Amino acid sequence: MKSLYLLRHAKSSWSDAKLSDFDRPLNKRGKKAAPLMAAFMRQQGLRPEVTLCSTARRAEETWRLVAPTLGGEPEVRFLKSLYLAPPSVLLASLRRLPEIYERAMIVGHNPGLEHLAQQLCGGGKKAALAQLAEKFPTAALAVITFEDEWGELEAGKGYLEEMAIPADL
């Protein structure tokens, strides 16, 4: 069984109008939420073996705040192609993962992550599905399991195990 963790970057700052969207850092709330989500992941035993992370500053900062708490040393791949990527690009990145990995994570952006989660999940726990239908806020985490291999992922084949948001932790 494969497990996919979709982690939206934590809340970013809009305080410097000179910065491009790509270069926006995390704000104070984001710097608090990312470690909170990391602690939740560790408590639940959610430890990716490989992480695909957008190279946008806010995504990289989120990963760097999450990674130390998870334990172990997951492989991380920083990919510019994940910046504001649509679900098709995210899915293609997952399909290229080696099958040796059982647990993978994407640290990225909306609306791509939210739409990918909605497309992949053919079922799931009621509360998690309700949260996903409502909103995929910053620093939120979707945990999706599959019986298929990475290269065989398709719409509707996933099961949404968890939809965690910082406000509920």
PDB file of C-alpha atoms in Angstrom:
ATOM      1  CA  MET A   1       0.000   0.000   0.000  1.00  0.00           C
ATOM      2  CA  LYS A   2       1.249   3.488  -0.892  1.00  0.00           C
ATOM      3  CA  SER A   3       0.720   6.578   1.253  1.00  0.00           C
ATOM      4  CA  LEU A   4       0.740  10.099  -0.088  1.00  0.00           C
ATOM      5  CA  TYR A   5       0.995  13.173   2.105  1.00  0.00           C
ATOM      6  CA  LEU A   6      -0.048  16.442   0.468  1.00  0.00           C
ATOM      7  CA  LEU A   7       1.190  19.373   2.566  1.00  0.00           C
ATOM      8  CA  ARG A   8       0.236  22.867   1.522  1.00  0.00           C
ATOM      9  CA  HIS A   9       2.908  25.427   2.370  1.00  0.00           C
ATOM     10  CA  ALA A  10       2.320  27.398   5.551  1.00  0.00           C
ATOM     11  CA  LYS A  11       0.970  30.961   5.579  1.00  0.00           C
ATOM     12  CA  SER A  12       3.179  33.384   3.694  1.00  0.00           C
ATOM     13  CA  SER A  13       3.861  37.061   4.061  1.00  0.00           C
ATOM     14  CA  TRP A  14       2.602  39.779   1.748  1.00  0.00           C
ATOM     15  CA  SER A  15       4.370  42.562   3.671  1.00  0.00           C
ATOM     16  CA  ASP A  16       7.055  43.298   1.048  1.00  0.00           C
ATOM     17  CA  ALA A  17       5.369  44.400  -2.177  1.00  0.00           C
ATOM     18  CA  LYS A  18       8.721  44.304  -3.979  1.00  0.00           C
ATOM     19  CA  LEU A  19       9.025  40.533  -3.663  1.00  0.00           C
ATOM     20  CA  SER A  20       7.744  38.303  -6.409  1.00  0.00           C
ATOM     21  CA  ASP A  21       5.156  35.707  -5.469  1.00  0.00           C
ATOM     22  CA  PHE A  22       7.830  33.020  -5.831  1.00  0.00           C
ATOM     23  CA  ASP A  23      10.070  34.737  -3.252  1.00  0.00           C
ATOM     24  CA  ARG A  24       7.521  35.390  -0.510  1.00  0.00           C
ATOM     25  CA  PRO A  25       8.646  34.014   2.902  1.00  0.00           C
ATOM     26  CA  LEU A  26       6.525  32.553   5.665  1.00  0.00           C
ATOM     27  CA  ASN A  27       4.882  34.973   8.052  1.00  0.00           C
ATOM     28  CA  LYS A  28       4.734  34.587  11.831  1.00  0.00           C
ATOM     29  CA  ARG A  29       1.600  32.427  11.662  1.00  0.00           C
ATOM     30  CA  GLY A  30       3.218  30.177   9.056  1.00  0.00           C
ATOM     31  CA  LYS A  31       6.367  29.736  11.131  1.00  0.00           C
ATOM     32  CA  LYS A  32       4.159  28.555  14.003  1.00  0.00           C
ATOM     33  CA  ALA A  33       1.879  26.299  11.934  1.00  0.00           C
ATOM     34  CA  ALA A  34       4.562  24.297  10.094  1.00  0.00           C
ATOM     35  CA  PRO A  35       6.183  22.833  13.245  1.00  0.00           C
ATOM     36  CA  LEU A  36       2.705  22.174  14.664  1.00  0.00           C
ATOM     37  CA  MET A  37       1.860  20.098  11.597  1.00  0.00           C
ATOM     38  CA  ALA A  38       5.239  18.356  11.822  1.00  0.00           C
ATOM     39  CA  ALA A  39       4.529  17.356  15.420  1.00  0.00           C
ATOM     40  CA  PHE A  40       1.148  15.984  14.343  1.00  0.00           C
ATOM     41  CA  MET A  41       2.789  13.996  11.555  1.00  0.00           C
ATOM     42  CA  ARG A  42       5.357  12.531  13.917  1.00  0.00           C
ATOM     43  CA  GLN A  43       2.700  11.654  16.492  1.00  0.00           C
ATOM     44  CA  GLN A  44       0.665   9.867  13.798  1.00  0.00           C
ATOM     45  CA  GLY A  45       3.703   8.064  12.379  1.00  0.00           C
ATOM     46  CA  LEU A  46       3.450   9.902   9.048  1.00  0.00           C
ATOM     47  CA  ARG A  47       7.025   9.871   7.816  1.00  0.00           C
ATOM     48  CA  PRO A  48       7.688  10.247   4.106  1.00  0.00           C
ATOM     49  CA  GLU A  49      10.541   8.357   2.525  1.00  0.00           C
ATOM     50  CA  VAL A  50      10.715  10.900  -0.268  1.00  0.00           C
ATOM     51  CA  THR A  51       9.481  14.485  -0.466  1.00  0.00           C
ATOM     52  CA  LEU A  52       8.864  16.492  -3.612  1.00  0.00           C
ATOM     53  CA  CYS A  53       8.998  20.173  -2.689  1.00  0.00           C
ATOM     54  CA  SER A  54       8.282  23.287  -4.712  1.00  0.00           C
ATOM     55  CA  THR A  55      11.257  25.638  -4.912  1.00  0.00           C
ATOM     56  CA  ALA A  56       9.121  28.647  -3.974  1.00  0.00           C
ATOM     57  CA  ARG A  57      10.559  30.180  -0.816  1.00  0.00           C
ATOM     58  CA  ARG A  58       7.425  29.592   1.288  1.00  0.00           C
ATOM     59  CA  ALA A  59       7.322  25.897   0.341  1.00  0.00           C
ATOM     60  CA  GLU A  60      11.024  25.360   1.036  1.00  0.00           C
ATOM     61  CA  GLU A  61      10.721  27.162   4.385  1.00  0.00           C
ATOM     62  CA  THR A  62       7.742  24.970   5.269  1.00  0.00           C
ATOM     63  CA  TRP A  63       9.728  21.827   4.471  1.00  0.00           C
ATOM     64  CA  ARG A  64      12.739  23.010   6.478  1.00  0.00           C
ATOM     65  CA  LEU A  65      10.505  23.598   9.522  1.00  0.00           C
ATOM     66  CA  VAL A  66       8.773  20.214   9.145  1.00  0.00           C
ATOM     67  CA  ALA A  67      11.701  17.934   8.277  1.00  0.00           C
ATOM     68  CA  PRO A  68      13.656  17.950  11.581  1.00  0.00           C
ATOM     69  CA  THR A  69      10.607  16.867  13.590  1.00  0.00           C
ATOM     70  CA  LEU A  70       9.756  13.917  11.359  1.00  0.00           C
ATOM     71  CA  GLY A  71      12.853  11.919  12.218  1.00  0.00           C
ATOM     72  CA  GLY A  72      14.932   9.891   9.826  1.00  0.00           C
ATOM     73  CA  GLU A  73      16.372  11.353   6.683  1.00  0.00           C
ATOM     74  CA  PRO A  74      13.828  11.321   3.884  1.00  0.00           C
ATOM     75  CA  GLU A  75      15.076  12.050   0.419  1.00  0.00           C
ATOM     76  CA  VAL A  76      13.974  15.510  -0.710  1.00  0.00           C
ATOM     77  CA  ARG A  77      13.737  16.723  -4.280  1.00  0.00           C
ATOM     78  CA  PHE A  78      13.273  20.452  -4.802  1.00  0.00           C
ATOM     79  CA  LEU A  79      11.424  20.906  -8.096  1.00  0.00           C
ATOM     80  CA  LYS A  80      10.655  24.239  -9.727  1.00  0.00           C
ATOM     81  CA  SER A  81       7.993  22.455 -11.791  1.00  0.00           C
ATOM     82  CA  LEU A  82       5.865  22.129  -8.635  1.00  0.00           C
ATOM     83  CA  TYR A  83       5.510  25.903  -8.241  1.00  0.00           C
ATOM     84  CA  LEU A  84       1.776  26.600  -8.688  1.00  0.00           C
ATOM     85  CA  ALA A  85       1.561  23.308 -10.590  1.00  0.00           C
ATOM     86  CA  PRO A  86      -1.782  21.985 -11.799  1.00  0.00           C
ATOM     87  CA  PRO A  87      -2.876  18.506 -10.693  1.00  0.00           C
ATOM     88  CA  SER A  88      -1.649  16.958 -13.959  1.00  0.00           C
ATOM     89  CA  VAL A  89       1.947  18.044 -13.257  1.00  0.00           C
ATOM     90  CA  LEU A  90       1.776  16.890  -9.636  1.00  0.00           C
ATOM     91  CA  LEU A  91       0.370  13.523 -10.691  1.00  0.00           C
ATOM     92  CA  ALA A  92       3.042  13.101 -13.374  1.00  0.00           C
ATOM     93  CA  SER A  93       5.719  13.755 -10.732  1.00  0.00           C
ATOM     94  CA  LEU A  94       4.224  11.084  -8.484  1.00  0.00           C
ATOM     95  CA  ARG A  95       3.964   8.571 -11.306  1.00  0.00           C
ATOM     96  CA  ARG A  96       7.718   8.897 -11.902  1.00  0.00           C
ATOM     97  CA  LEU A  97       8.608   7.897  -8.335  1.00  0.00           C
ATOM     98  CA  PRO A  98      10.491   4.620  -7.938  1.00  0.00           C
ATOM     99  CA  GLU A  99       8.269   1.884  -6.545  1.00  0.00           C
ATOM    100  CA  ILE A 100      10.695   1.278  -3.662  1.00  0.00           C
ATOM    101  CA  TYR A 101       9.042   4.205  -1.884  1.00  0.00           C
ATOM    102  CA  GLU A 102       5.932   3.382   0.123  1.00  0.00           C
ATOM    103  CA  ARG A 103       5.395   6.894   1.539  1.00  0.00           C
ATOM    104  CA  ALA A 104       5.790  10.123  -0.418  1.00  0.00           C
ATOM    105  CA  MET A 105       5.001  13.755   0.292  1.00  0.00           C
ATOM    106  CA  ILE A 106       4.466  16.815  -1.856  1.00  0.00           C
ATOM    107  CA  VAL A 107       4.975  20.256  -0.326  1.00  0.00           C
ATOM    108  CA  GLY A 108       3.277  22.641  -2.676  1.00  0.00           C
ATOM    109  CA  HIS A 109       0.548  25.114  -3.468  1.00  0.00           C
ATOM    110  CA  ASN A 110      -3.126  25.576  -4.022  1.00  0.00           C
ATOM    111  CA  PRO A 111      -5.194  25.227  -6.034  1.00  0.00           C
ATOM    112  CA  GLY A 112      -3.125  22.327  -7.456  1.00  0.00           C
ATOM    113  CA  LEU A 113      -2.815  20.314  -4.238  1.00  0.00           C
ATOM    114  CA  GLU A 114      -6.481  20.677  -3.377  1.00  0.00           C
ATOM    115  CA  HIS A 115      -7.609  19.694  -6.862  1.00  0.00           C
ATOM    116  CA  LEU A 116      -5.209  16.739  -6.933  1.00  0.00           C
ATOM    117  CA  ALA A 117      -6.543  15.469  -3.609  1.00  0.00           C
ATOM    118  CA  GLN A 118     -10.129  15.848  -4.816  1.00  0.00           C
ATOM    119  CA  GLN A 119      -9.352  14.017  -8.057  1.00  0.00           C
ATOM    120  CA  LEU A 120      -7.462  11.149  -6.436  1.00  0.00           C
ATOM    121  CA  CYS A 121      -9.892  10.405  -3.614  1.00  0.00           C
ATOM    122  CA  GLY A 122     -12.659   8.025  -4.585  1.00  0.00           C
ATOM    123  CA  GLY A 123     -13.510   7.528  -0.937  1.00  0.00           C
ATOM    124  CA  GLY A 124     -12.378   8.310   2.546  1.00  0.00           C
ATOM    125  CA  LYS A 125     -13.338   9.067   6.092  1.00  0.00           C
ATOM    126  CA  LYS A 126     -16.413  11.301   6.254  1.00  0.00           C
ATOM    127  CA  ALA A 127     -14.864  14.071   8.341  1.00  0.00           C
ATOM    128  CA  ALA A 128     -11.768  14.196   6.133  1.00  0.00           C
ATOM    129  CA  LEU A 129     -13.827  14.319   2.932  1.00  0.00           C
ATOM    130  CA  ALA A 130     -15.994  17.089   4.392  1.00  0.00           C
ATOM    131  CA  GLN A 131     -12.908  19.153   5.273  1.00  0.00           C
ATOM    132  CA  LEU A 132     -11.402  18.623   1.813  1.00  0.00           C
ATOM    133  CA  ALA A 133     -14.680  19.691   0.191  1.00  0.00           C
ATOM    134  CA  GLU A 134     -14.765  22.825   2.343  1.00  0.00           C
ATOM    135  CA  LYS A 135     -11.187  24.094   2.154  1.00  0.00           C
ATOM    136  CA  PHE A 136      -7.509  23.099   1.942  1.00  0.00           C
ATOM    137  CA  PRO A 137      -5.962  25.878   4.078  1.00  0.00           C
ATOM    138  CA  THR A 138      -2.307  26.776   4.439  1.00  0.00           C
ATOM    139  CA  ALA A 139      -0.234  24.173   6.310  1.00  0.00           C
ATOM    140  CA  ALA A 140      -3.040  21.626   5.882  1.00  0.00           C
ATOM    141  CA  LEU A 141      -2.185  17.985   5.323  1.00  0.00           C
ATOM    142  CA  ALA A 142      -4.103  15.410   3.301  1.00  0.00           C
ATOM    143  CA  VAL A 143      -3.177  11.755   3.854  1.00  0.00           C
ATOM    144  CA  ILE A 144      -4.226   9.524   0.968  1.00  0.00           C
ATOM    145  CA  THR A 145      -3.616   5.788   0.627  1.00  0.00           C
ATOM    146  CA  PHE A 146      -3.564   3.685  -2.544  1.00  0.00           C
ATOM    147  CA  GLU A 147      -3.374   0.022  -3.371  1.00  0.00           C
ATOM    148  CA  ASP A 148      -1.797   0.905  -6.721  1.00  0.00           C
ATOM    149  CA  GLU A 149       1.842   1.567  -7.519  1.00  0.00           C
ATOM    150  CA  TRP A 150       2.981   5.147  -8.127  1.00  0.00           C
ATOM    151  CA  GLY A 151       3.070   4.648 -11.862  1.00  0.00           C
ATOM    152  CA  GLU A 152      -0.551   3.478 -11.853  1.00  0.00           C
ATOM    153  CA  LEU A 153      -2.155   6.315  -9.858  1.00  0.00           C
ATOM    154  CA  GLU A 154      -5.475   7.389 -11.311  1.00  0.00           C
ATOM    155  CA  ALA A 155      -8.420   9.573 -10.386  1.00  0.00           C
ATOM    156  CA  GLY A 156     -10.715   8.029  -7.821  1.00  0.00           C
ATOM    157  CA  LYS A 157      -8.308   5.286  -6.717  1.00  0.00           C
ATOM    158  CA  GLY A 158      -7.228   6.904  -3.436  1.00  0.00           C
ATOM    159  CA  TYR A 159      -8.722   6.790   0.043  1.00  0.00           C
ATOM    160  CA  LEU A 160      -8.570   9.961   2.154  1.00  0.00           C
ATOM    161  CA  GLU A 161      -7.418   8.794   5.587  1.00  0.00           C
ATOM    162  CA  GLU A 162      -6.895  12.202   7.167  1.00  0.00           C
ATOM    163  CA  MET A 163      -7.330  15.894   6.490  1.00  0.00           C
ATOM    164  CA  ALA A 164      -5.489  17.789   9.206  1.00  0.00           C
ATOM    165  CA  ILE A 165      -5.489  21.545   9.542  1.00  0.00           C
ATOM    166  CA  PRO A 166      -3.427  23.576  12.019  1.00  0.00           C
ATOM    167  CA  ALA A 167      -6.493  25.266  13.547  1.00  0.00           C
ATOM    168  CA  ASP A 168      -7.719  21.864  14.763  1.00  0.00           C
ATOM    169  CA  LEU A 169      -4.413  20.757  16.289  1.00  0.00           C
TER     170      LEU A 169
END
